[in-house]
Structures are given as C-alpha cells and as structure tokens.
Amino acid sequence: MNAVVSNDPDVVTLLRAALPAHCVITDPRAKKPFETDGLTAVKQMPWIVVLPETVEQVRAVLRICRDRRVPLVTRGAGTGLSGGARPAADGILMGLSKLSRILEIDPDNRIARVEPGVRNLAISEAAAQYGLYYAPDPSSQIACSIGGNVAENSGGVHCLKYGLTVHNVLGLKLLTMEGDELTLGGETLDSPGYDLLALFNGSEGMLGVVTEVTVRLLPIPATKRLVLVAFASLDAAAGAVGKIIASGIVPAGLEMMDARAIAAAEAFVGAGYPTDAAAILLCELDGTHDEVDEQCAQVLRLMRAQNATEVRASRDDADRERMWLGRKAAFPAIGRLAPDYYCMDGTIPRARLGEVLRAIDKLSEKFGLAVANVFHAGDGNLHPLILYDANAPGELDRAEMMGGEILALCVGVGGTVTGEHGVGVEKLDAMCGQFSSAELDQFHRLKAAFDPAGLMNPGKAVPTLARCAEVGGMHVHHGKIAFPEIERF
Ligand SMILES: Cc1cc2nc3c(=O)[nH]c(=O)nc-3n(C[C@H](O)[C@H](O)[C@H](O)COP(=O)(O)OP(=O)(O)OC[C@H]3O[C@@H](n4cnc5c(N)ncnc54)[C@H](O)[C@@H]3O)c2cc1C
C-alpha cells in the first residue's frame, strides 16, 4: 500500500467544489461531536468532516479520497460501541445523517427502500400505517441508522425469533472506493453469483459505503405477552433458558438480568421487579391470540417446574410496557451505579450460560470491579457491564483487562468475541484469539479486493498479523485489550 498523503490543502478546495459549503466542516468546535462514537473511552479529532446530502456527493467524496489518498471513515448516527466510526487523524469523516429519506414503502411486497441515514425506528413508524414493521430492534433504535445496522449486522431483543439485520435486509446499493455503484441482492429470494449481500452485513464500513437499503417488513403481531420469571440463583435462570428453547417455543425475546441490574433498574424506573431475586428472565411471546395463550400457559408451567420463585404474565399492554421498562432502562440505570461502565459484547452457546456467568463472577472478584449482567439470553449474547471509575488510577486498565478475559472466556467455550457490537478498534486483539493467521490473511485479501489502497476505515475490524504476533501469537488467549494510537481522555 502506498503512503497516505495527509492534510493536503487541495483536498479542502476539492471538497468545497463538490459539496455545498455548509457540508464541509473544518472548524475544530464544529468537528468536536464527531471525535467519538458510543465507545467514548477513545476519541480522535478528524481532519475534515463532510455531511453529504446526495448520493452523488458521496461519490464525489470517495473519488477525492481515492485520488488524493485520504483515509475515509463513514459514520451513521455514531452510536456504535466498538469504535467503528472513530475518525482517522489525517482523514475525512463522512456522516450520512442527511441521507435520511424513506424512498418507498411497498405494503404489497412487504418491503421498504430507504436511504442509509434513516433511523431504525423510523422505518417501523412509517410502515405502521400498513400494519407492518421492521423487526431487528437494537436498544439504540431511536437513534441508530439503518446503514450503521447493516455495517454492524445489528441485533436486538426480538432477533431471537426474527433474525439479525442480515436476515432482514433484501438488497443494498453501495459505492466502492472507486466510486462505482454495486447493487446486491434485491426483492427475490435468491440471486446468482457470490453472496456479497451477506458479506456486507457486518463489514463495519471497511468495504464500501451503503447508499440504499431494501428491508423486509413483517405484519405487526396480533398480540404480545411478557412473562417475568424470578430465580434464586443465576444457574437456575441460565438452566431455564435452555428449557424454554428445548420445549420448541421460540420466544420473540428472552432476556436475562442479574441482581445488580434488577436493583439498578428498580431504583431508576420502578418496573415491579423482585429485588430479592438473583436473576430474572423476561420472555416475550407474540402471534395470534390462541398461539400466545397456549405458549404462555406452557412457559408458566415449565418455569414453575424449574423452581422459579416468581412467575407472572403481563395482564394487558400497559402492564407489558411497564414490565419491559426496567430492561429498556437498564443501561442508564446501571450508569448511575458508578462513574463509568464498560459494556462488553460476546456470544456463547446457550448451554454454557451458567458456567460462564459464574466465571464472570470470579473475574469480578479477581479484578476488584463490580459487574452487572443484562443480556439477550436466548441468543447467548452476553453484555457484562464492568463498573469502574476512569479517574481512579489503574481502573480503566483493569476494566480493559477484565473485558479481554471475558472475551477469551467466550472463545474458550466455543463462542465469539462479538455478538452485535462489532470489532471496531475495541476488539482487534481479541480477534487474534478467535481466528488463525490463515483466516485473518484471507480477511485482508478480501478487503484488498474492494479497497486496494486500504483507505476505507483503516485499522478497524481485522487485526494485522504483526499485531497478533505482538499480543501473544495466534490462538493464544490473552487478557489485554489495548487502544493503541488513540488519544484517551
Ligand atoms: C445505548 C445503546 C444501546 C445499543 N444497543 C444495541 C443493541 O441492542 N444491538 C446492537 O446490535 N447494537 C446496539 N448498540 C450499538 C449500535 O447502536 C449499533 O451498532 C448500530 O447499528 C450503530 O449504528 P450507527 O448508525 O450509530 O452507526 P455508527 O456508530 O455511526 O457506525 C458504526 C459502523 O458502521 C459503519 N457505517 C455506518 N454507516 C455506514 C454506511 N452507510 N455504509 C458503510 N458503513 C457504515 C461505520 O463506519 C462504523 O464502522 C447500542 C448502542 C447504544 C449506545
């Protein structure tokens, strides 16, 4: 790869010729909101921010970057939790929030065609008039963009039954670093050629810029009920997750909260959770009235047989909303327990839930840092929130080390280092423990096929082989996640 020419003054002139003046930002104060995404421990001021208003302007930015060899980082809403949208110091940060038009809702074919900056929730809001909605629902859905969802292959509470972003995206339009437009997938069930549509879901802004997304819409279920189940131990709650799935029921969502998360949520919003429980499960059932009644009775029976200390089904929609409130407010509620928290994201086989939660407890003791667990139990997608104080000497380092050990634990039981938040800059080292050198090399070759000069989101998602050698060799689990080359505040 040739050296990148940084801070070439002609670039600003070229950008101002291609985009309206208010879409090119160089003033440090105006650039400040773009220096970090949801991983606020890492910050980097970009050289230039551009906010294109049309796909043609996106193409112009790409061509300027290619011709002038300037690194480019694409940003949706900046809610990512792994630093995927962290800017490059000598690069352009391209925010797509102005590409926010819903281009088409087609109720007959149950699809929506939208620009990449459209907020996740806005799709369901627009489709509601036809009795339809878009199923993947990250907790950030009020803010995050569909382009960011595709780049991260985002999940959410209801992905257990309805699948991740990749299962709900039918087609994409994107621009390569060359400025060429690719159309992937479409409205039919299958398409010839390599499955590049699947490849782009979860590609973390490394291969191309998504400029249009066609998503599948589903009918809004006739009814929903939420069952709350409390347990006296984490192990019992973990075991009950397997029992529900093994019974053949596929809940719309199956979430778990531990005692610390329950207490925090109760103190914050008063959702009516039992504060003496070691863990609760929230099991949502949806479908026709008959279906939901039958499954609800089955879950209540099953859970009583699992020695649940409390089992309760929502009486009506208002009761269901209230019961969800604690789960939905869990992150901000836990945020009140300590000055900072570090939200981890790893996935494990469901059957290993109990032992992994116990091991996380031990790590909490080892590092002297409290942990709250609130997560998508049905998917085996863990979110331990490590509580720390960034101003206390050494605590951030300990939190990072502990996070690294949690991810190593996930890989050790046959899981992965990410469930839905991506790798970004956060989990580069953890990737060394997940993949062999041959596999990582193949990832780099794939990236080079789309972006030979390595200008698109450089340094993210896939670690270099040299980096892996440095952190301890391939397939050696390690405990330290570092954020090198990044200014930390
Ligand atoms: C409170 C909170 C709760 C969350 N809950 C969930 C959850 O339940 N499930 C979940 O999966 N995630 C969750 N997230 C993480 C985050 O919201 C998702 O990863 C989301 O998909 C990011 O979307 P975004 O628009 O903010 O993308 P950004 O953060 O702006 O970008 C994320 C990545 O996508 C790339 N990108 C963005 N737009 C494009 C595009 N048009 N073309 C190519 N690449 C692009 C960026 O380069 C970057 O690598 C949560 C975050 C927060 C803060």
XYZ file of C-alpha atoms and ligand atoms in Angstrom:
542
model
C 0.000 0.000 0.000
C 1.318 3.477 -0.865
C 1.793 6.056 1.862
C -1.210 8.217 2.576
C -0.776 11.914 1.782
C -2.190 13.663 4.823
C -3.523 17.179 5.223
C -3.153 18.015 1.510
C -4.676 21.547 1.361
C -6.114 20.900 -2.120
C -8.469 18.349 -0.585
C -10.486 21.031 1.237
C -10.730 23.049 -2.002
C -11.889 19.975 -3.932
C -14.472 19.090 -1.284
C -15.825 22.658 -1.259
C -16.203 22.493 -5.034
C -18.128 19.213 -4.846
C -20.347 19.820 -1.783
C -22.317 22.827 -0.504
C -20.188 24.979 1.848
C -22.203 24.022 4.963
C -21.472 20.327 4.297
C -17.683 20.646 4.698
C -16.561 21.251 8.274
C -13.022 22.124 9.316
C -13.670 24.267 12.396
C -12.478 22.309 15.490
C -15.517 23.256 17.594
C -17.934 22.101 14.908
C -15.944 18.859 14.434
C -15.991 18.026 18.162
C -19.232 15.955 18.165
C -17.644 13.617 15.608
C -14.492 12.720 17.564
C -16.047 9.666 19.210
C -18.864 7.154 18.783
C -20.559 5.252 21.641
C -17.151 3.910 22.769
C -16.393 7.191 24.477
C -13.120 5.988 26.036
C -11.471 6.569 22.655
C -11.502 9.901 20.882
C -9.856 11.235 17.765
C -10.491 14.591 16.094
C -10.905 14.068 12.320
C -9.067 16.291 9.843
C -12.245 17.160 7.937
C -15.932 16.282 8.447
C -18.240 16.104 5.421
C -22.008 15.712 5.585
C -23.155 14.937 2.020
C -26.802 15.459 1.132
C -26.971 13.286 -2.004
C -25.503 10.011 -3.239
C -23.680 11.957 -5.966
C -21.927 13.977 -3.273
C -20.931 10.725 -1.507
C -19.450 9.518 -4.781
C -17.527 12.783 -5.200
C -16.063 12.452 -1.678
C -14.979 8.864 -2.416
C -13.254 9.909 -5.633
C -11.417 12.763 -3.919
C -10.257 10.340 -1.206
C -9.117 7.831 -3.824
C -7.288 10.397 -5.981
C -5.659 12.198 -3.033
C -5.103 9.048 -0.970
C -7.017 10.301 2.048
C -8.407 7.828 4.620
C -12.208 7.840 4.842
C -14.388 6.815 7.776
C -18.155 6.572 7.224
C -20.444 7.420 10.121
C -24.157 6.764 10.603
C -25.529 8.037 13.919
C -22.331 7.361 15.889
C -23.984 5.024 18.418
C -21.567 2.149 17.704
C -19.983 0.674 20.834
C -16.715 -0.662 19.408
C -15.139 2.499 17.945
C -16.013 1.546 14.352
C -16.729 5.167 13.430
C -13.640 6.541 15.202
C -12.168 9.074 12.767
C -8.644 8.960 11.343
C -6.491 11.939 12.399
C -5.408 12.580 8.811
C -8.708 11.554 7.252
C -12.214 12.555 6.292
C -15.139 11.596 8.493
C -18.232 11.291 6.292
C -21.516 11.478 8.225
C -24.577 10.168 6.386
C -27.301 11.544 8.671
C -28.581 13.835 5.887
C -29.344 10.861 3.625
C -32.471 10.159 5.632
C -35.308 9.736 3.131
C -37.682 6.791 3.168
C -37.800 6.170 -0.580
C -40.616 3.632 -0.725
C -42.892 1.547 1.474
C -44.414 -1.246 -0.606
C -47.085 -2.971 1.529
C -47.982 -5.462 -1.214
C -44.456 -6.842 -1.318
C -43.819 -6.007 2.355
C -40.605 -4.130 1.719
C -39.185 -0.693 2.454
C -36.460 1.047 0.454
C -34.600 3.655 2.475
C -31.506 5.839 2.473
C -28.702 4.792 4.861
C -29.173 7.625 7.374
C -32.789 6.659 8.155
C -33.169 5.788 11.849
C -34.047 2.172 12.596
C -37.257 3.076 14.446
C -38.360 5.491 11.696
C -38.831 2.519 9.333
C -41.341 0.849 11.664
C -43.045 4.190 12.326
C -43.513 4.740 8.576
C -44.688 1.157 7.963
C -47.175 1.114 10.890
C -49.974 2.651 8.759
C -49.935 -0.612 6.740
C -49.863 -2.846 9.835
C -46.187 -3.655 9.139
C -42.879 -3.146 10.967
C -39.116 -3.760 10.654
C -38.169 -6.491 13.141
C -34.484 -6.031 14.189
C -34.628 -3.660 17.148
C -31.316 -2.637 18.711
C -31.864 -0.888 22.059
C -30.453 2.214 20.333
C -33.163 2.052 17.639
C -34.470 5.535 18.347
C -31.115 6.939 17.169
C -29.052 4.416 15.191
C -29.142 4.413 11.375
C -30.031 1.521 9.100
C -26.665 1.997 7.315
C -24.901 1.516 10.665
C -27.140 -1.506 11.400
C -26.066 -3.131 8.127
C -22.391 -2.334 8.763
C -22.598 -3.897 12.252
C -25.158 -6.622 11.437
C -27.029 -5.350 14.461
C -29.236 -7.423 16.696
C -31.826 -6.648 19.345
C -34.319 -8.104 21.774
C -36.500 -9.601 19.036
C -33.737 -11.094 16.869
C -34.098 -14.480 18.612
C -37.290 -15.103 16.634
C -36.899 -12.763 13.661
C -33.171 -12.861 12.929
C -30.389 -10.276 12.806
C -30.064 -7.445 10.288
C -28.580 -9.853 7.720
C -31.779 -11.912 7.791
C -33.991 -8.878 7.189
C -32.069 -6.984 4.510
C -33.070 -7.948 0.986
C -30.934 -5.587 -1.049
C -28.228 -2.956 -0.866
C -26.836 -0.262 -3.089
C -23.323 0.773 -2.286
C -20.384 2.730 -3.590
C -16.890 1.296 -3.688
C -13.748 3.315 -3.009
C -13.527 3.773 -6.787
C -16.954 5.448 -6.756
C -18.537 2.517 -8.624
C -22.107 1.595 -7.686
C -22.874 -2.052 -6.807
C -26.403 -3.404 -6.421
C -26.515 -6.501 -4.217
C -29.498 -8.772 -3.656
C -32.966 -7.491 -4.476
C -36.562 -8.394 -3.944
C -36.290 -12.062 -4.954
C -35.423 -14.975 -2.656
C -32.146 -15.914 -4.309
C -29.717 -14.264 -6.686
C -26.855 -15.682 -8.751
C -23.177 -15.012 -8.089
C -21.294 -14.788 -4.799
C -23.402 -13.751 -1.805
C -21.919 -10.271 -1.418
C -25.101 -9.111 0.293
C -24.309 -11.325 3.293
C -20.671 -10.214 3.163
C -21.634 -6.554 3.514
C -23.780 -7.202 6.580
C -21.245 -6.836 9.368
C -18.433 -5.486 7.165
C -18.010 -2.475 9.502
C -17.582 0.194 6.833
C -14.406 -1.489 5.523
C -15.529 -2.485 2.011
C -17.931 0.144 0.682
C -20.415 2.868 1.587
C -24.031 1.700 1.796
C -26.231 4.250 -0.004
C -29.592 2.443 -0.092
C -31.125 -0.427 1.872
C -34.144 -2.578 0.992
C -35.566 -4.285 4.087
C -38.202 -6.916 4.707
C -41.294 -5.743 6.619
C -43.367 -8.076 8.805
C -47.007 -7.874 9.895
C -47.356 -6.413 13.387
C -48.289 -9.410 15.607
C -51.931 -9.542 16.714
C -50.922 -9.794 20.348
C -47.923 -9.950 22.691
C -47.454 -11.110 26.282
C -44.472 -10.847 28.554
C -43.689 -13.441 31.214
C -41.442 -12.429 34.109
C -39.697 -15.308 35.895
C -37.558 -14.857 39.015
C -34.912 -17.279 40.319
C -32.902 -17.689 43.495
C -29.676 -18.386 41.576
C -28.036 -17.406 38.282
C -27.548 -21.071 37.470
C -31.267 -21.792 37.785
C -32.109 -18.860 35.489
C -29.490 -19.983 32.961
C -30.861 -23.533 33.005
C -34.412 -22.265 32.458
C -33.352 -20.501 29.229
C -32.410 -23.881 27.732
C -35.665 -25.448 28.919
C -37.800 -22.831 27.137
C -35.938 -23.254 23.847
C -35.887 -27.058 24.147
C -39.669 -27.063 24.585
C -40.000 -25.909 20.979
C -41.235 -22.417 21.799
C -39.349 -19.620 20.038
C -39.989 -16.549 22.161
C -39.974 -13.166 20.416
C -37.420 -12.155 23.043
C -35.744 -13.873 26.002
C -33.725 -11.521 28.181
C -31.902 -12.007 31.493
C -30.966 -9.521 34.219
C -28.870 -10.303 37.308
C -29.417 -8.973 40.833
C -27.304 -5.837 40.349
C -29.116 -4.958 37.109
C -32.522 -5.639 38.717
C -31.758 -3.389 41.699
C -30.479 -0.592 39.456
C -33.497 -0.775 37.132
C -35.961 -0.880 40.039
C -34.380 2.132 41.709
C -34.447 4.016 38.395
C -37.880 3.267 36.908
C -39.790 1.014 39.339
C -40.816 -1.689 36.856
C -42.063 -4.001 39.615
C -39.140 -6.458 39.500
C -38.485 -8.645 42.580
C -35.354 -7.133 44.151
C -34.670 -10.267 46.218
C -34.169 -12.402 43.071
C -30.681 -13.489 41.928
C -31.859 -13.199 38.328
C -34.976 -12.657 36.272
C -35.928 -13.765 32.786
C -38.221 -11.709 30.579
C -39.827 -13.940 27.983
C -41.956 -12.254 25.313
C -44.412 -14.288 23.254
C -46.137 -12.908 20.183
C -48.508 -14.143 17.458
C -52.234 -14.827 17.258
C -54.271 -14.706 20.483
C -54.663 -18.513 20.592
C -50.994 -19.141 19.922
C -49.862 -16.702 22.609
C -52.349 -18.022 25.197
C -51.170 -21.569 24.638
C -47.448 -20.734 24.705
C -47.885 -18.511 27.740
C -49.547 -21.341 29.704
C -46.732 -23.666 28.619
C -43.987 -21.238 29.738
C -45.696 -20.668 33.107
C -45.881 -24.450 33.651
C -42.275 -25.003 32.565
C -40.895 -22.253 34.772
C -42.774 -23.394 37.865
C -41.221 -26.806 37.325
C -37.794 -25.096 37.255
C -38.282 -23.861 40.832
C -38.843 -20.270 39.844
C -39.506 -18.108 42.901
C -41.995 -15.959 40.994
C -43.759 -16.365 37.635
C -46.025 -13.649 36.295
C -47.552 -12.889 32.885
C -48.479 -9.384 31.753
C -52.220 -8.653 32.104
C -52.501 -6.147 29.266
C -50.360 -3.942 27.024
C -49.835 -1.282 29.698
C -48.621 -3.942 32.159
C -46.325 -5.416 29.484
C -44.845 -1.994 28.696
C -44.202 -1.404 32.402
C -42.516 -4.804 32.773
C -40.249 -4.013 29.792
C -39.409 -0.587 31.171
C -36.756 -1.893 33.574
C -34.973 -3.850 30.840
C -35.125 -0.954 28.419
C -33.778 1.482 31.023
C -31.179 -0.972 32.355
C -28.109 0.662 30.758
C -28.784 4.198 32.010
C -29.891 2.710 35.345
C -26.586 0.856 35.711
C -24.832 4.053 34.626
C -25.957 5.522 37.964
C -24.026 2.887 39.948
C -20.525 4.037 39.005
C -18.871 6.953 37.202
C -18.174 4.737 34.159
C -19.043 1.360 32.741
C -17.504 -0.730 30.003
C -20.144 -2.686 28.060
C -18.778 -5.982 26.769
C -20.384 -7.974 23.970
C -19.628 -11.644 23.375
C -21.654 -14.676 22.384
C -21.587 -18.188 23.784
C -23.518 -21.406 23.167
C -26.689 -21.109 25.290
C -25.944 -24.352 27.134
C -22.787 -22.787 28.652
C -24.582 -19.748 30.144
C -24.471 -20.881 33.787
C -20.766 -21.692 33.917
C -19.782 -18.533 32.005
C -21.802 -16.302 34.357
C -20.086 -17.991 37.305
C -16.679 -17.437 35.693
C -17.511 -13.744 35.130
C -18.324 -13.520 38.859
C -14.861 -14.896 39.627
C -13.252 -12.380 37.246
C -15.149 -9.624 39.018
C -13.520 -10.710 42.304
C -10.093 -11.106 40.686
C -10.101 -7.571 39.229
C -11.983 -5.953 42.120
C -14.584 -4.488 39.743
C -18.332 -4.988 40.021
C -20.258 -6.336 37.028
C -23.940 -6.053 36.108
C -25.342 -8.525 33.572
C -28.268 -7.659 31.335
C -28.395 -9.513 28.062
C -30.077 -11.393 25.210
C -30.075 -14.782 26.996
C -31.960 -16.598 24.235
C -29.208 -15.736 21.741
C -26.410 -16.477 24.222
C -25.349 -12.865 23.617
C -23.756 -11.567 26.828
C -23.462 -7.916 27.853
C -21.487 -7.787 31.099
C -21.200 -4.145 32.137
C -17.961 -3.647 34.061
C -18.277 -0.763 36.516
C -15.218 1.446 37.024
C -14.067 4.986 37.644
C -11.872 6.373 34.874
C -10.477 8.935 37.319
C -9.271 6.280 39.763
C -5.688 5.361 38.812
C -5.489 1.993 37.043
C -9.237 1.272 36.980
C -9.698 1.747 33.229
C -6.731 -0.563 32.616
C -8.234 -3.169 34.959
C -11.628 -2.862 33.247
C -9.979 -3.426 29.844
C -8.001 -6.406 31.119
C -11.112 -7.931 32.606
C -13.035 -7.315 29.378
C -10.284 -9.114 27.477
C -10.545 -12.099 29.802
C -14.318 -12.215 29.394
C -13.931 -12.356 25.603
C -11.256 -15.050 25.900
C -13.715 -16.963 28.065
C -16.377 -16.674 25.340
C -13.979 -18.038 22.701
C -12.877 -20.758 25.117
C -16.409 -22.187 25.388
C -16.941 -22.151 21.622
C -18.397 -18.650 21.322
C -17.293 -15.444 19.613
C -15.762 -12.112 20.618
C -18.735 -10.144 19.383
C -22.462 -10.647 19.364
C -23.764 -7.480 17.785
C -21.457 -4.525 18.543
C -18.750 -5.363 16.002
C -14.972 -5.372 16.388
C -14.121 -1.769 15.502
C -10.938 -0.782 17.320
C -12.099 -2.290 20.590
C -11.737 -5.982 19.866
C -8.814 -6.142 17.453
C -6.651 -8.026 19.939
C -9.476 -10.381 20.833
C -9.778 -11.270 17.128
C -6.237 -12.704 17.317
C -7.551 -15.300 19.745
C -10.575 -16.104 17.607
C -9.029 -16.611 14.155
C -5.960 -18.350 12.756
C -3.343 -16.432 10.748
C -4.633 -18.081 7.540
C -8.172 -16.898 8.275
C -7.101 -13.352 9.120
C -4.929 -13.250 5.995
C -7.965 -14.196 3.908
C -9.966 -11.359 5.507
C -7.197 -8.919 4.493
C -7.241 -10.231 0.909
C -10.982 -9.727 0.760
C -10.636 -6.147 1.979
C -7.913 -5.505 -0.619
C -10.227 -6.734 -3.393
C -12.659 -3.904 -2.588
C -10.226 -1.284 -1.312
C -6.697 -1.970 -2.650
C -5.201 1.217 -1.160
C -6.654 0.475 2.284
C -8.252 3.915 2.589
C -11.675 2.874 3.855
C -11.958 2.782 7.666
C -8.284 1.859 8.062
C -7.122 -0.089 11.093
C -10.541 -1.428 12.092
C -12.248 -4.825 12.388
C -9.384 -7.124 11.307
C -6.034 -7.029 13.135
C -2.772 -7.188 11.196
C -0.814 -10.418 11.551
C 2.057 -8.379 13.046
C -0.266 -7.054 15.739
C -1.422 -10.568 16.593
C 2.190 -11.751 16.815
C 2.861 -8.874 19.210
C -0.088 -9.535 21.512
C 0.887 -13.120 22.053
C 0.547 -15.251 18.985
C -2.346 -16.865 17.228
C -4.903 -18.765 19.248
C -3.297 -17.747 22.495
C -5.966 -16.245 24.682
C -4.886 -13.002 26.183
C -6.339 -10.701 28.720
C -5.474 -7.231 27.496
C -7.480 -5.165 25.067
C -5.458 -2.084 24.230
C -6.427 1.002 22.268
C -3.044 1.913 20.731
C -2.505 5.039 18.641
C -5.640 6.501 20.157
C -5.798 9.550 22.325
C -7.579 8.669 25.540
C -9.457 11.153 27.705
C -27.485 2.602 24.411
C -27.054 1.735 23.253
C -27.695 0.522 23.052
C -27.316 -0.295 21.989
N -27.980 -1.464 21.808
C -27.662 -2.240 20.765
C -28.375 -3.458 20.535
O -29.313 -3.811 21.245
N -27.999 -4.214 19.482
C -26.972 -3.828 18.651
O -26.690 -4.551 17.702
N -26.294 -2.697 18.853
C -26.603 -1.889 19.875
N -25.915 -0.729 20.077
C -24.790 -0.394 19.184
C -25.134 0.483 17.971
O -26.305 1.243 18.195
C -25.281 -0.346 16.696
O -24.036 -0.934 16.374
C -25.774 0.452 15.481
O -26.002 -0.409 14.394
C -24.794 1.532 15.016
O -25.473 2.349 14.081
P -24.974 3.836 13.815
O -25.827 4.421 12.754
O -24.897 4.604 15.074
O -23.524 3.558 13.233
P -22.135 4.258 13.584
O -21.814 4.082 15.024
O -22.112 5.631 13.054
O -21.158 3.353 12.710
C -20.969 2.001 13.025
C -20.119 1.344 11.922
O -20.857 1.332 10.712
C -20.147 1.963 9.658
N -21.168 2.632 8.846
C -22.150 3.455 9.275
N -22.935 3.807 8.239
C -22.429 3.182 7.133
C -22.797 3.150 5.753
N -23.852 3.826 5.283
N -22.040 2.428 4.898
C -20.970 1.726 5.344
N -20.575 1.722 6.638
C -21.299 2.436 7.518
C -19.175 2.899 10.357
O -18.035 3.145 9.559
C -18.833 2.095 11.603
O -17.838 1.150 11.302
C -26.257 0.108 21.132
C -25.630 1.339 21.333
C -26.014 2.142 22.378
C -25.321 3.466 22.553
